[in-house]
XYZ file of C-alpha atoms in Angstrom:
213
model
C 286.658 15.340 69.997
C 285.530 17.919 67.945
C 285.553 20.718 70.205
C 289.315 20.073 71.088
C 289.831 19.850 67.495
C 288.460 23.206 66.597
C 290.250 25.020 69.594
C 293.560 23.417 68.513
C 294.619 26.183 66.025
C 298.009 25.489 65.431
C 297.232 21.748 65.493
C 300.143 21.196 67.923
C 297.815 17.808 69.559
C 297.721 20.421 72.703
C 295.747 23.429 73.692
C 297.800 26.792 74.691
C 296.096 28.888 77.259
C 294.691 31.031 74.888
C 293.309 28.320 72.682
C 291.791 27.117 75.755
C 290.290 30.198 76.980
C 287.887 30.196 73.557
C 286.406 27.396 74.799
C 283.148 29.374 76.170
C 283.210 31.895 73.053
C 279.529 32.019 71.791
C 279.129 33.883 68.545
C 275.348 34.387 69.398
C 276.913 37.459 71.467
C 279.673 38.254 69.043
C 279.054 42.333 68.544
C 277.460 42.190 71.668
C 279.628 41.256 73.901
C 283.092 42.589 73.215
C 285.354 40.065 75.566
C 284.235 36.611 75.565
C 286.121 33.469 76.752
C 287.275 32.030 80.249
C 289.530 34.707 82.089
C 293.585 34.683 81.967
C 293.606 34.055 85.775
C 291.012 30.906 85.406
C 292.882 29.172 82.538
C 295.939 29.539 84.529
C 294.574 28.019 87.482
C 292.897 25.379 85.630
C 296.640 24.602 84.053
C 298.075 24.724 87.669
C 296.119 22.285 89.550
C 294.445 20.084 86.181
C 296.246 20.305 83.292
C 297.807 16.915 82.669
C 300.597 18.186 80.717
C 302.118 20.502 83.544
C 305.090 21.205 85.618
C 305.522 17.762 86.654
C 305.409 16.277 83.144
C 307.685 18.940 82.322
C 309.967 17.787 85.078
C 309.543 14.039 83.632
C 310.419 15.529 80.416
C 313.988 16.656 81.544
C 314.466 13.670 83.602
C 313.903 11.288 80.403
C 316.533 13.891 78.577
C 318.757 13.317 81.548
C 318.984 9.463 81.299
C 318.952 9.368 77.510
C 322.090 8.104 75.697
C 325.240 10.618 75.758
C 325.102 9.755 71.669
C 321.637 11.286 71.477
C 322.324 14.228 73.841
C 324.601 15.124 71.657
C 322.791 15.262 68.561
C 321.399 18.909 68.008
C 318.523 17.892 66.181
C 317.367 15.450 69.256
C 318.187 17.813 71.633
C 316.057 20.375 70.160
C 312.925 18.318 69.244
C 313.404 17.067 73.102
C 313.748 20.602 74.176
C 310.689 21.532 72.226
C 308.678 18.658 73.545
C 309.546 19.648 76.949
C 308.246 23.147 76.664
C 305.020 22.266 74.904
C 304.136 19.824 77.640
C 304.830 22.513 80.203
C 302.417 24.894 78.226
C 299.756 22.760 76.580
C 296.638 21.042 77.842
C 295.971 17.256 76.411
C 292.677 15.842 75.432
C 292.097 13.823 78.061
C 293.172 17.026 80.670
C 290.537 18.717 78.015
C 287.946 16.021 78.533
C 287.793 16.836 82.409
C 287.453 20.195 82.203
C 284.679 19.807 79.161
C 282.921 17.348 81.205
C 283.075 19.516 84.371
C 281.971 22.441 82.746
C 279.069 20.663 81.067
C 277.692 20.071 84.529
C 278.874 22.601 87.055
C 276.482 21.729 89.786
C 277.860 17.923 90.308
C 279.738 17.085 93.276
C 282.955 16.403 91.323
C 282.508 19.184 89.004
C 282.442 21.354 92.083
C 285.384 19.958 93.688
C 287.132 20.155 90.379
C 286.389 23.899 90.194
C 287.015 24.627 93.599
C 290.335 23.329 93.957
C 291.010 26.170 90.976
C 289.558 28.738 92.805
C 290.859 27.798 95.886
C 294.092 29.844 95.637
C 295.890 29.541 99.064
C 294.690 26.018 99.414
C 292.884 26.512 102.769
C 289.489 25.169 101.967
C 287.699 28.229 102.117
C 287.182 31.260 99.134
C 287.361 34.606 101.127
C 287.505 38.428 99.629
C 290.885 37.591 98.623
C 290.130 34.710 96.190
C 286.684 36.404 94.979
C 288.609 39.461 94.002
C 291.543 37.698 92.426
C 289.173 36.467 89.958
C 286.654 39.349 89.624
C 289.483 41.538 89.260
C 290.104 40.248 85.428
C 286.447 40.146 84.896
C 286.138 43.678 85.913
C 289.317 45.141 84.005
C 287.928 43.481 80.717
C 284.763 45.292 81.755
C 286.456 48.331 82.066
C 288.070 48.218 78.858
C 285.024 48.759 76.929
C 284.016 52.644 77.281
C 280.319 51.420 76.288
C 279.755 49.790 79.433
C 278.475 51.447 82.371
C 280.465 51.685 85.541
C 280.212 48.390 87.623
C 280.903 48.315 91.198
C 282.746 45.039 91.813
C 282.182 45.322 95.456
C 278.428 44.972 95.044
C 279.070 41.986 92.461
C 281.261 40.553 95.471
C 278.281 41.108 97.393
C 275.611 39.388 95.361
C 278.256 36.232 95.104
C 278.203 35.924 98.927
C 274.310 36.701 99.233
C 273.833 33.767 96.390
C 275.834 31.237 98.380
C 275.175 31.988 102.128
C 277.702 30.282 103.529
C 277.630 29.029 107.065
C 280.453 31.346 108.251
C 279.872 34.893 106.716
C 282.781 35.937 104.059
C 284.057 32.120 103.738
C 282.954 29.842 100.835
C 283.575 26.415 101.640
C 282.988 23.138 99.414
C 279.866 22.612 101.145
C 278.377 25.995 100.835
C 278.714 25.654 97.076
C 277.397 22.357 97.258
C 274.085 23.058 99.117
C 273.393 26.731 97.645
C 271.915 25.505 94.143
C 273.533 28.391 92.339
C 276.952 27.421 92.282
C 277.199 26.972 88.405
C 276.099 30.807 88.310
C 278.981 31.758 90.434
C 281.218 29.874 88.713
C 280.634 31.524 85.472
C 280.458 34.837 87.050
C 284.103 34.517 88.394
C 285.800 32.471 85.869
C 284.511 33.263 82.252
C 283.827 36.831 80.317
C 281.009 35.427 78.420
C 279.135 33.876 81.376
C 279.647 37.356 83.443
C 277.976 39.432 80.484
C 275.262 36.926 80.357
C 274.556 37.175 84.277
C 274.624 40.918 83.755
C 272.193 40.847 80.897
C 270.164 38.225 82.107
C 266.816 39.746 82.386
C 267.310 40.683 78.675
C 268.339 37.759 76.939
C 266.104 35.227 75.757
C 266.249 31.831 77.709
C 268.553 28.759 76.030
C 265.285 26.793 74.889
C 263.670 30.103 72.831
């Protein structure tokens, strides 16, 4: 609960995408890693696929307003309050959705966690991650990396190839949920694709101390 409260900077009882993205910010790397947090495209996909307060709830809010009494709808204060609530439910993540994410993120290799993340990564809902899906998520990482003039020239095609080499999918170029479950490094793949902080840690893995050090 404390993590949710800390992220909820505007105290709205819900997390905006920007607030949610700060979940992986690590103060130990401040000053070394210029861009931290979950990537924007990954946050969008989590909101689309797993946020309780998504389009369906926005629809329910509209329906509730449509079926409310005419006197309530005529009251401009009530109308503004309902509209504000509708917009909030469409754009914020509640505590229960956040808890689902936090549990999955803390144990990325658990079968249920992998299914959770695969649903977000599978943009076209085809049951496989191909070059298109991999690049969709790597592009945000690459853009942030290039924005720092002190970073070396990173070839994202090499990173893509590393991901396929790590997973070793049964069908080359097509990563399935079963491939992720079997590969033993799904947690690393998820962090590379979805988290600026995680990607930076991966790129600097040989020079960083272990978590236990």
